[in-house]
Amino acid sequence: MSTSQSTHSDAISPRQIAWHATDVAEVIDRLNTREQGLSTDEANERLSEYGPNRLPEGIRRGLWQRFLAQCNNVLIYVLIAAAVIVFLLGHWVDGSVITAVILINAIIGVVQEGKAEDAIAALGRMLTANAVVLRDGSKITLSADKLVPGDVVYLQAGDKVPADCRLLKAKNLQLQEAVLTGESMPVNKSPESIDASAQLADRQCMLYSGTLVTFGQASGVVVATGAATELGRISSLLSEVQEITTPLLRQIALFSRQLSMMIVLIALLTMVVGILAHQFSLSSMFMAAVSVAVAAIPEGLPAIMTITLAIGVQKMARRKAIIRSLPAVETLGSVTVICTDKTGTLTRNEMTVTEMLTADGRDYQVTGSGYDPHGDIRQGESTVDVESVPLLQQLIQAGLLCNDARLLHKENQWQCEGDPTEGALLSLAAKAGFESEYEEESRPRLDVIPFESVHQFMATLHHDHQGRHFCYLKGAPERVLDMCRYQHDGRELDRAYWQQQVRSLASKGQRVLAVASRDFDGKKNELDFEDVEQGLTLLGLVAMMDPPREDAVEAVKLCQDAGIKIKMITGDHSDTAAAIAERMGMSSAVISGKEIEQLDAAALCRVVTEKSVFARATPEHKLKLVKALQENDEVVAMTGDGVNDAPALKRADIGTAMGLNGTEVARDASDMVLADDNFASIVDAVEEGRTVYDNLTKAILFLLPTSAGEALIIIAAIVMGVMLPITPVQILWVNMITAVTLGLALAFEPPEPDLMSRRPRPRQTPLLTMELIRRIAFVSVVMMLGSFALFMTHIEAGHSLEAARTVAVNTLVMFEVFYLFNTRFLTAPVLNRQGLLGNRVALLAVGVLLIFQFGFTYLPPMHFLFGSAAISVQSWLQIILVASVILWLVELEKMLIRQKQHA
């Protein structure tokens, strides 16, 4: 029994035994099973040993744990401190507002939490519900989670493979393995063992859990279940992948730490100066230090950040990019590399005939893409009239009649029912002017030899109602050439020439079919293998490929213009990947998965900068490539749609899944989902991401001078030993009212004209550059001087303390109104129509703010709450005159910056 258990332990790990390199007899022997399957007792014993055939579920954190984790952030600490201080001051409403901001941020984080757990759960749902299995020598249907290594299972078209299996027998078997390999076409399967070094996508004798049988029938023996399957290995990879924080969160964390330390130091210094220089009491200086802290903390910043990101989410949704994680909005703006899958993302995932070579040696090109039957047949620059070229007409007609697929027009797009290769031939016939129904009626089918992977061709028998009986045949070129004796006009087949033409077409990344025909003497109603084994006449070669999306080609160029590098990572063959890359306008330098495995970490980091195309890539390769790019300090966006993409999607700075054809696993592991599966939508999202970052920068650039100006006013008053020009509650009023009106208006700023011609922002770039920090300091000082000067002027003129403070508050607010327009463009001038009137939300915000300020100044309840008082028209004129100075000074500073940049 120990030997049996040892064998079982080996069986459960496909990485320990190369099942694809082991012949059927040895597989059965090593699994200690038989072709008649296991007995019920054996299966139960193995079930208790290996466990159910399902993926393990990780332990999820509780709601409170996830909620508290959202508060583990320096910026939240600053906000909590602000709330505590405000509550200590007795301002319950303001404290409640700040607490609400903290709670909202935490709730948003909790909602976004758990992508990895969702992805693993989705992987579990991919396992099929039932399986047909041999038990006690009889076929039974049982739940797939009861399967064990050694079970013999039966599969047919439409079934999802329930566990990793070694193929025993197969008839015309084809599987769609795109979820694991990324390869767009169904692959043929046969029981013959292959080399042990073969990549997963090349293992023709293996059936992998979660893949789909598209054609034929098969039986196989289970070699791995649950976590030991290829699907389980990806699940394990997914759970081990560490998500990295976004550039914005890193910068905000650094900014928050620096801001916190600076606020505490300034508050303490202010308290010390007041006590030592003016002998103020410790208690009064403590409250003054609290006032400085309240003034310096930009309470509205987290709310504005969240709202700005949320507005970005809405804008992206309108442009077909659905954001699952708020910080991902901004991350898109800093992307330096986009790693993209090929099939369905850069390409249409629809086979299209691109070239034909008739048996007389003439070459023809075909326009159009996908299954859409609009396009032309061309020879050079000229459009070809197919009816005037009999051999070309016969070649296309053969592809139409020797065909079992159908083209349907559904929901404004053309779809193929059946084999994609045959769908491409139907589209070709339509472009050439053939009517399918007419051709089928004129040349009805009498018999067919269906395609089987063993003989690699399909043949159909027809007659033309005039006594002529003939067959058409299409298939793999090497097989069809063996069956042909003639080419054009009865000439003997030049096999070497045609083999060279096949190699030439295939080197462009195209799939090549050979098409042949044969006329029969007299009436014939059945088609046998002997009828087509030899003596056929070659009609020509048809080359096809999954073509690039037209808008994706343009999108790649836009990315390159924006300084973003494009890397294609695909499970497809090197030639195919290189050909698509060339058509996309990318570098076609290719490296394969096998070559990647030979590289150490340092070499891989070097190679990812040199190569643009990575072919035959496995999930581990994709993950390695993303990590290597991040080691090179790149901000990486990864696109994908298959299960095999999920680990890399989770690791990338911005994982992007496909919404239409993507798997649920990929979507759950991603930060963003493309609703239209279109690479071009990524470019729109990048533009929105850059806009969001610009607007966040503008919001910070706008809010900080207000907070710093308020703090400077209090510090100046303490240093000079005079009364505070503005009270803590008035500070909170200014901070919150300007944040929710003027600051929020900046979230609606449209993109600046040069946005997509800028280089990507380096990962280490600080949130605020030295130029912007200098502007914040300069504006803060101007705001302090103006507000303090008008306060002192009104005190000296005999106005009440309340009226003087009201003037100071309104001066500070009006400074912000004028400065708002400066902030709309970071360096461009705003003294023009677009600058002053280009953002209607900003104009509305100014109007709303002025209403609030008039209420603050003239309503008795506001006088009671905030200690304000009514002021005269003359005071308003002084306020506007002084505050408007900021508009002219900042525009002068921006002009000097532009001159310096162009010097």
PDB file of C-alpha atoms in Angstrom, residues 657-745:
ATOM      1  CA  ALA A 657      -8.829  42.968 -17.652  1.00  0.00           C
ATOM      2  CA  MET A 658     -11.179  42.513 -20.585  1.00  0.00           C
ATOM      3  CA  GLY A 659     -14.886  42.983 -19.861  1.00  0.00           C
ATOM      4  CA  LEU A 660     -16.455  41.228 -22.870  1.00  0.00           C
ATOM      5  CA  ASN A 661     -14.301  38.156 -23.368  1.00  0.00           C
ATOM      6  CA  GLY A 662     -12.223  38.173 -20.203  1.00  0.00           C
ATOM      7  CA  THR A 663     -12.517  35.527 -17.516  1.00  0.00           C
ATOM      8  CA  GLU A 664     -14.032  36.369 -14.152  1.00  0.00           C
ATOM      9  CA  VAL A 665     -10.701  35.452 -12.549  1.00  0.00           C
ATOM     10  CA  ALA A 666      -8.864  38.093 -14.578  1.00  0.00           C
ATOM     11  CA  ARG A 667     -11.513  40.737 -13.873  1.00  0.00           C
ATOM     12  CA  ASP A 668     -11.435  40.084 -10.126  1.00  0.00           C
ATOM     13  CA  ALA A 669      -7.617  40.348 -10.032  1.00  0.00           C
ATOM     14  CA  SER A 670      -7.576  43.652 -11.930  1.00  0.00           C
ATOM     15  CA  ASP A 671      -7.766  47.329 -11.049  1.00  0.00           C
ATOM     16  CA  MET A 672      -9.530  48.283 -14.278  1.00  0.00           C
ATOM     17  CA  VAL A 673     -11.832  46.481 -16.724  1.00  0.00           C
ATOM     18  CA  LEU A 674     -12.166  47.505 -20.378  1.00  0.00           C
ATOM     19  CA  ALA A 675     -15.855  47.329 -21.254  1.00  0.00           C
ATOM     20  CA  ASP A 676     -15.101  47.028 -24.993  1.00  0.00           C
ATOM     21  CA  ASP A 677     -11.944  44.827 -24.763  1.00  0.00           C
ATOM     22  CA  ASN A 678     -10.175  47.485 -26.813  1.00  0.00           C
ATOM     23  CA  PHE A 679      -6.546  48.491 -26.327  1.00  0.00           C
ATOM     24  CA  ALA A 680      -7.474  51.972 -27.561  1.00  0.00           C
ATOM     25  CA  SER A 681      -9.571  52.479 -24.424  1.00  0.00           C
ATOM     26  CA  ILE A 682      -6.360  52.218 -22.377  1.00  0.00           C
ATOM     27  CA  VAL A 683      -5.047  55.360 -24.061  1.00  0.00           C
ATOM     28  CA  ASP A 684      -8.243  57.201 -23.139  1.00  0.00           C
ATOM     29  CA  ALA A 685      -7.806  55.956 -19.577  1.00  0.00           C
ATOM     30  CA  VAL A 686      -4.166  57.120 -19.493  1.00  0.00           C
ATOM     31  CA  GLU A 687      -5.280  60.582 -20.600  1.00  0.00           C
ATOM     32  CA  GLU A 688      -7.923  60.652 -17.860  1.00  0.00           C
ATOM     33  CA  GLY A 689      -5.338  59.392 -15.355  1.00  0.00           C
ATOM     34  CA  ARG A 690      -2.948  62.200 -16.250  1.00  0.00           C
ATOM     35  CA  THR A 691      -5.797  64.684 -15.987  1.00  0.00           C
ATOM     36  CA  VAL A 692      -6.708  63.364 -12.524  1.00  0.00           C
ATOM     37  CA  TYR A 693      -3.112  63.704 -11.335  1.00  0.00           C
ATOM     38  CA  ASP A 694      -2.931  67.239 -12.723  1.00  0.00           C
ATOM     39  CA  ASN A 695      -6.178  68.113 -10.948  1.00  0.00           C
ATOM     40  CA  LEU A 696      -5.014  66.572  -7.664  1.00  0.00           C
ATOM     41  CA  THR A 697      -1.811  68.591  -7.915  1.00  0.00           C
ATOM     42  CA  LYS A 698      -3.845  71.721  -8.604  1.00  0.00           C
ATOM     43  CA  ALA A 699      -6.097  71.002  -5.621  1.00  0.00           C
ATOM     44  CA  ILE A 700      -3.095  70.621  -3.288  1.00  0.00           C
ATOM     45  CA  LEU A 701      -1.455  73.674  -4.838  1.00  0.00           C
ATOM     46  CA  PHE A 702      -4.673  75.576  -4.119  1.00  0.00           C
ATOM     47  CA  LEU A 703      -5.414  74.344  -0.578  1.00  0.00           C
ATOM     48  CA  LEU A 704      -1.965  74.477   1.018  1.00  0.00           C
ATOM     49  CA  PRO A 705      -1.404  78.258   0.670  1.00  0.00           C
ATOM     50  CA  THR A 706      -4.715  78.816   2.498  1.00  0.00           C
ATOM     51  CA  SER A 707      -3.704  76.559   5.387  1.00  0.00           C
ATOM     52  CA  ALA A 708      -0.153  77.925   5.450  1.00  0.00           C
ATOM     53  CA  GLY A 709      -1.398  81.515   5.161  1.00  0.00           C
ATOM     54  CA  GLU A 710      -3.731  81.008   8.130  1.00  0.00           C
ATOM     55  CA  ALA A 711      -0.923  79.481  10.190  1.00  0.00           C
ATOM     56  CA  LEU A 712       1.399  82.376   9.274  1.00  0.00           C
ATOM     57  CA  ILE A 713      -1.254  84.909  10.332  1.00  0.00           C
ATOM     58  CA  ILE A 714      -1.467  83.315  13.791  1.00  0.00           C
ATOM     59  CA  ILE A 715       2.322  82.983  14.060  1.00  0.00           C
ATOM     60  CA  ALA A 716       2.797  86.623  13.024  1.00  0.00           C
ATOM     61  CA  ALA A 717       0.247  87.747  15.619  1.00  0.00           C
ATOM     62  CA  ILE A 718       1.987  85.790  18.366  1.00  0.00           C
ATOM     63  CA  VAL A 719       5.463  86.993  17.360  1.00  0.00           C
ATOM     64  CA  MET A 720       4.201  90.609  17.264  1.00  0.00           C
ATOM     65  CA  GLY A 721       2.248  90.158  20.484  1.00  0.00           C
ATOM     66  CA  VAL A 722      -1.085  91.299  19.043  1.00  0.00           C
ATOM     67  CA  MET A 723      -4.588  89.846  18.989  1.00  0.00           C
ATOM     68  CA  LEU A 724      -5.302  86.916  16.630  1.00  0.00           C
ATOM     69  CA  PRO A 725      -6.667  88.270  13.296  1.00  0.00           C
ATOM     70  CA  ILE A 726      -8.589  85.013  12.780  1.00  0.00           C
ATOM     71  CA  THR A 727      -9.982  82.540  15.340  1.00  0.00           C
ATOM     72  CA  PRO A 728      -9.761  78.718  15.224  1.00  0.00           C
ATOM     73  CA  VAL A 729     -13.454  78.355  14.362  1.00  0.00           C
ATOM     74  CA  GLN A 730     -13.078  80.920  11.578  1.00  0.00           C
ATOM     75  CA  ILE A 731     -10.081  78.958  10.316  1.00  0.00           C
ATOM     76  CA  LEU A 732     -12.214  75.820  10.113  1.00  0.00           C
ATOM     77  CA  TRP A 733     -14.909  77.779   8.279  1.00  0.00           C
ATOM     78  CA  VAL A 734     -12.433  78.985   5.660  1.00  0.00           C
ATOM     79  CA  ASN A 735     -10.793  75.578   5.282  1.00  0.00           C
ATOM     80  CA  MET A 736     -14.019  73.624   4.848  1.00  0.00           C
ATOM     81  CA  ILE A 737     -16.045  76.144   2.847  1.00  0.00           C
ATOM     82  CA  THR A 738     -13.280  76.817   0.322  1.00  0.00           C
ATOM     83  CA  ALA A 739     -12.455  73.100   0.054  1.00  0.00           C
ATOM     84  CA  VAL A 740     -15.996  72.043  -0.814  1.00  0.00           C
ATOM     85  CA  THR A 741     -16.514  74.880  -3.284  1.00  0.00           C
ATOM     86  CA  LEU A 742     -13.357  76.271  -4.886  1.00  0.00           C
ATOM     87  CA  GLY A 743     -11.132  73.244  -4.256  1.00  0.00           C
ATOM     88  CA  LEU A 744     -13.752  70.851  -5.564  1.00  0.00           C
ATOM     89  CA  ALA A 745     -14.136  72.899  -8.761  1.00  0.00           C
TER      90      ALA A 745
END
